[in-house]
Amino acid sequence: MSAPTGIDELLERVREGYTRIDPQEAYAASRSGALLVDIRYQALRDRDGLIPGALVVERNELEWRLDPRGSHRAPEATSHDLQVVVICNEGYASSLAAASLHALGLHRATDLTGGFQAWKAAGLPVAVPS
């Protein structure tokens, strides 16, 4: 029996399956039609703001909302060829989420290195919470 996989090893393994992108690349991708998906929980969105135009999907609903064949899909989930950039707070949970989307056949799914905090630090657009 093999030893259990730790989270650091799991992250390294799933990240080998796709190319992660930095904030500037994510911004450019969104301007070219990629779907930015914010999976941060409500308290973080309230505290730090939102990326204008990003689809907000709670992590526990992500696969159901982005499966193009799913009965609960978001209107934006139009095709398995859709480029999706998953964004969490710091770029950890989004890696696991992107891997899960790959398993659903969303082969262009990726995540934002450094998450929302990197986006904000790069000076990219953020809608301040009201």
PDB file of N, CA, C and O in Angstrom, residues 38-65:
ATOM      1  N   ASP A  38     -14.952  33.521 -10.196  1.00  0.00           N
ATOM      2  CA  ASP A  38     -14.538  33.832  -8.835  1.00  0.00           C
ATOM      3  C   ASP A  38     -15.200  32.841  -7.880  1.00  0.00           C
ATOM      4  O   ASP A  38     -16.419  32.842  -7.739  1.00  0.00           O
ATOM      5  N   ILE A  39     -14.390  31.990  -7.242  1.00  0.00           N
ATOM      6  CA  ILE A  39     -14.937  30.975  -6.329  1.00  0.00           C
ATOM      7  C   ILE A  39     -14.745  31.342  -4.862  1.00  0.00           C
ATOM      8  O   ILE A  39     -14.993  30.531  -3.978  1.00  0.00           O
ATOM      9  N   ARG A  40     -14.302  32.575  -4.593  1.00  0.00           N
ATOM     10  CA  ARG A  40     -14.104  32.992  -3.200  1.00  0.00           C
ATOM     11  C   ARG A  40     -15.443  33.024  -2.466  1.00  0.00           C
ATOM     12  O   ARG A  40     -16.487  33.287  -3.066  1.00  0.00           O
ATOM     13  N   TYR A  41     -15.389  32.814  -1.171  1.00  0.00           N
ATOM     14  CA  TYR A  41     -16.634  32.858  -0.417  1.00  0.00           C
ATOM     15  C   TYR A  41     -17.052  34.305  -0.158  1.00  0.00           C
ATOM     16  O   TYR A  41     -16.266  35.247  -0.299  1.00  0.00           O
ATOM     17  N   GLN A  42     -18.316  34.467   0.184  1.00  0.00           N
ATOM     18  CA  GLN A  42     -18.955  35.784   0.291  1.00  0.00           C
ATOM     19  C   GLN A  42     -18.189  36.767   1.169  1.00  0.00           C
ATOM     20  O   GLN A  42     -18.036  37.933   0.807  1.00  0.00           O
ATOM     21  N   ALA A  43     -17.691  36.334   2.310  1.00  0.00           N
ATOM     22  CA  ALA A  43     -17.001  37.252   3.218  1.00  0.00           C
ATOM     23  C   ALA A  43     -15.768  37.875   2.551  1.00  0.00           C
ATOM     24  O   ALA A  43     -15.491  39.064   2.748  1.00  0.00           O
ATOM     25  N   LEU A  44     -15.040  37.112   1.749  1.00  0.00           N
ATOM     26  CA  LEU A  44     -13.877  37.656   1.051  1.00  0.00           C
ATOM     27  C   LEU A  44     -14.294  38.612  -0.052  1.00  0.00           C
ATOM     28  O   LEU A  44     -13.650  39.646  -0.265  1.00  0.00           O
ATOM     29  N   ARG A  45     -15.362  38.285  -0.757  1.00  0.00           N
ATOM     30  CA  ARG A  45     -15.849  39.196  -1.800  1.00  0.00           C
ATOM     31  C   ARG A  45     -16.322  40.498  -1.174  1.00  0.00           C
ATOM     32  O   ARG A  45     -16.058  41.581  -1.702  1.00  0.00           O
ATOM     33  N   ASP A  46     -17.002  40.404  -0.034  1.00  0.00           N
ATOM     34  CA  ASP A  46     -17.471  41.609   0.663  1.00  0.00           C
ATOM     35  C   ASP A  46     -16.300  42.445   1.158  1.00  0.00           C
ATOM     36  O   ASP A  46     -16.329  43.670   1.088  1.00  0.00           O
ATOM     37  N   ARG A  47     -15.275  41.790   1.638  1.00  0.00           N
ATOM     38  CA  ARG A  47     -14.123  42.496   2.195  1.00  0.00           C
ATOM     39  C   ARG A  47     -13.262  43.147   1.111  1.00  0.00           C
ATOM     40  O   ARG A  47     -12.841  44.294   1.236  1.00  0.00           O
ATOM     41  N   ASP A  48     -12.988  42.402   0.028  1.00  0.00           N
ATOM     42  CA  ASP A  48     -11.981  42.827  -0.943  1.00  0.00           C
ATOM     43  C   ASP A  48     -12.521  43.334  -2.269  1.00  0.00           C
ATOM     44  O   ASP A  48     -11.789  43.958  -3.022  1.00  0.00           O
ATOM     45  N   GLY A  49     -13.767  43.044  -2.565  1.00  0.00           N
ATOM     46  CA  GLY A  49     -14.345  43.481  -3.833  1.00  0.00           C
ATOM     47  C   GLY A  49     -14.419  42.372  -4.860  1.00  0.00           C
ATOM     48  O   GLY A  49     -14.102  41.209  -4.574  1.00  0.00           O
ATOM     49  N   LEU A  50     -14.833  42.758  -6.050  1.00  0.00           N
ATOM     50  CA  LEU A  50     -15.062  41.814  -7.143  1.00  0.00           C
ATOM     51  C   LEU A  50     -14.285  42.228  -8.380  1.00  0.00           C
ATOM     52  O   LEU A  50     -14.024  43.413  -8.589  1.00  0.00           O
ATOM     53  N   ILE A  51     -13.979  41.274  -9.204  1.00  0.00           N
ATOM     54  CA  ILE A  51     -13.397  41.555 -10.512  1.00  0.00           C
ATOM     55  C   ILE A  51     -14.566  41.827 -11.454  1.00  0.00           C
ATOM     56  O   ILE A  51     -15.430  40.951 -11.628  1.00  0.00           O
ATOM     57  N   PRO A  52     -14.637  43.015 -12.025  1.00  0.00           N
ATOM     58  CA  PRO A  52     -15.753  43.321 -12.923  1.00  0.00           C
ATOM     59  C   PRO A  52     -15.859  42.296 -14.054  1.00  0.00           C
ATOM     60  O   PRO A  52     -14.871  41.948 -14.683  1.00  0.00           O
ATOM     61  N   GLY A  53     -17.073  41.811 -14.261  1.00  0.00           N
ATOM     62  CA  GLY A  53     -17.323  40.851 -15.323  1.00  0.00           C
ATOM     63  C   GLY A  53     -17.102  39.401 -14.954  1.00  0.00           C
ATOM     64  O   GLY A  53     -17.467  38.507 -15.714  1.00  0.00           O
ATOM     65  N   ALA A  54     -16.507  39.134 -13.796  1.00  0.00           N
ATOM     66  CA  ALA A  54     -16.279  37.742 -13.382  1.00  0.00           C
ATOM     67  C   ALA A  54     -17.598  37.108 -12.959  1.00  0.00           C
ATOM     68  O   ALA A  54     -18.451  37.766 -12.354  1.00  0.00           O
ATOM     69  N   LEU A  55     -17.744  35.846 -13.287  1.00  0.00           N
ATOM     70  CA  LEU A  55     -18.889  35.068 -12.831  1.00  0.00           C
ATOM     71  C   LEU A  55     -18.581  34.574 -11.420  1.00  0.00           C
ATOM     72  O   LEU A  55     -17.550  33.945 -11.200  1.00  0.00           O
ATOM     73  N   VAL A  56     -19.454  34.879 -10.482  1.00  0.00           N
ATOM     74  CA  VAL A  56     -19.273  34.419  -9.110  1.00  0.00           C
ATOM     75  C   VAL A  56     -20.004  33.089  -8.954  1.00  0.00           C
ATOM     76  O   VAL A  56     -21.203  32.994  -9.201  1.00  0.00           O
ATOM     77  N   VAL A  57     -19.238  32.057  -8.586  1.00  0.00           N
ATOM     78  CA  VAL A  57     -19.790  30.723  -8.368  1.00  0.00           C
ATOM     79  C   VAL A  57     -19.144  30.170  -7.105  1.00  0.00           C
ATOM     80  O   VAL A  57     -17.913  30.051  -7.054  1.00  0.00           O
ATOM     81  N   GLU A  58     -19.937  29.863  -6.115  1.00  0.00           N
ATOM     82  CA  GLU A  58     -19.383  29.266  -4.900  1.00  0.00           C
ATOM     83  C   GLU A  58     -18.682  27.959  -5.284  1.00  0.00           C
ATOM     84  O   GLU A  58     -19.126  27.233  -6.175  1.00  0.00           O
ATOM     85  N   ARG A  59     -17.596  27.654  -4.627  1.00  0.00           N
ATOM     86  CA  ARG A  59     -16.793  26.476  -4.961  1.00  0.00           C
ATOM     87  C   ARG A  59     -17.617  25.200  -4.981  1.00  0.00           C
ATOM     88  O   ARG A  59     -17.453  24.349  -5.858  1.00  0.00           O
ATOM     89  N   ASN A  60     -18.532  25.050  -4.031  1.00  0.00           N
ATOM     90  CA  ASN A  60     -19.308  23.805  -3.964  1.00  0.00           C
ATOM     91  C   ASN A  60     -20.324  23.668  -5.099  1.00  0.00           C
ATOM     92  O   ASN A  60     -20.926  22.615  -5.254  1.00  0.00           O
ATOM     93  N   GLU A  61     -20.494  24.701  -5.910  1.00  0.00           N
ATOM     94  CA  GLU A  61     -21.417  24.640  -7.051  1.00  0.00           C
ATOM     95  C   GLU A  61     -20.692  24.645  -8.397  1.00  0.00           C
ATOM     96  O   GLU A  61     -21.323  24.548  -9.442  1.00  0.00           O
ATOM     97  N   LEU A  62     -19.381  24.772  -8.372  1.00  0.00           N
ATOM     98  CA  LEU A  62     -18.618  25.035  -9.590  1.00  0.00           C
ATOM     99  C   LEU A  62     -18.884  24.031 -10.710  1.00  0.00           C
ATOM    100  O   LEU A  62     -19.215  24.414 -11.833  1.00  0.00           O
ATOM    101  N   GLU A  63     -18.733  22.761 -10.438  1.00  0.00           N
ATOM    102  CA  GLU A  63     -18.887  21.749 -11.489  1.00  0.00           C
ATOM    103  C   GLU A  63     -20.316  21.754 -12.058  1.00  0.00           C
ATOM    104  O   GLU A  63     -20.500  21.621 -13.273  1.00  0.00           O
ATOM    105  N   TRP A  64     -21.294  21.930 -11.210  1.00  0.00           N
ATOM    106  CA  TRP A  64     -22.684  21.932 -11.674  1.00  0.00           C
ATOM    107  C   TRP A  64     -22.965  23.159 -12.540  1.00  0.00           C
ATOM    108  O   TRP A  64     -23.704  23.080 -13.506  1.00  0.00           O
ATOM    109  N   ARG A  65     -22.366  24.281 -12.221  1.00  0.00           N
ATOM    110  CA  ARG A  65     -22.628  25.529 -12.953  1.00  0.00           C
ATOM    111  C   ARG A  65     -21.831  25.620 -14.255  1.00  0.00           C
ATOM    112  O   ARG A  65     -22.262  26.295 -15.186  1.00  0.00           O
TER     113      ARG A  65
END
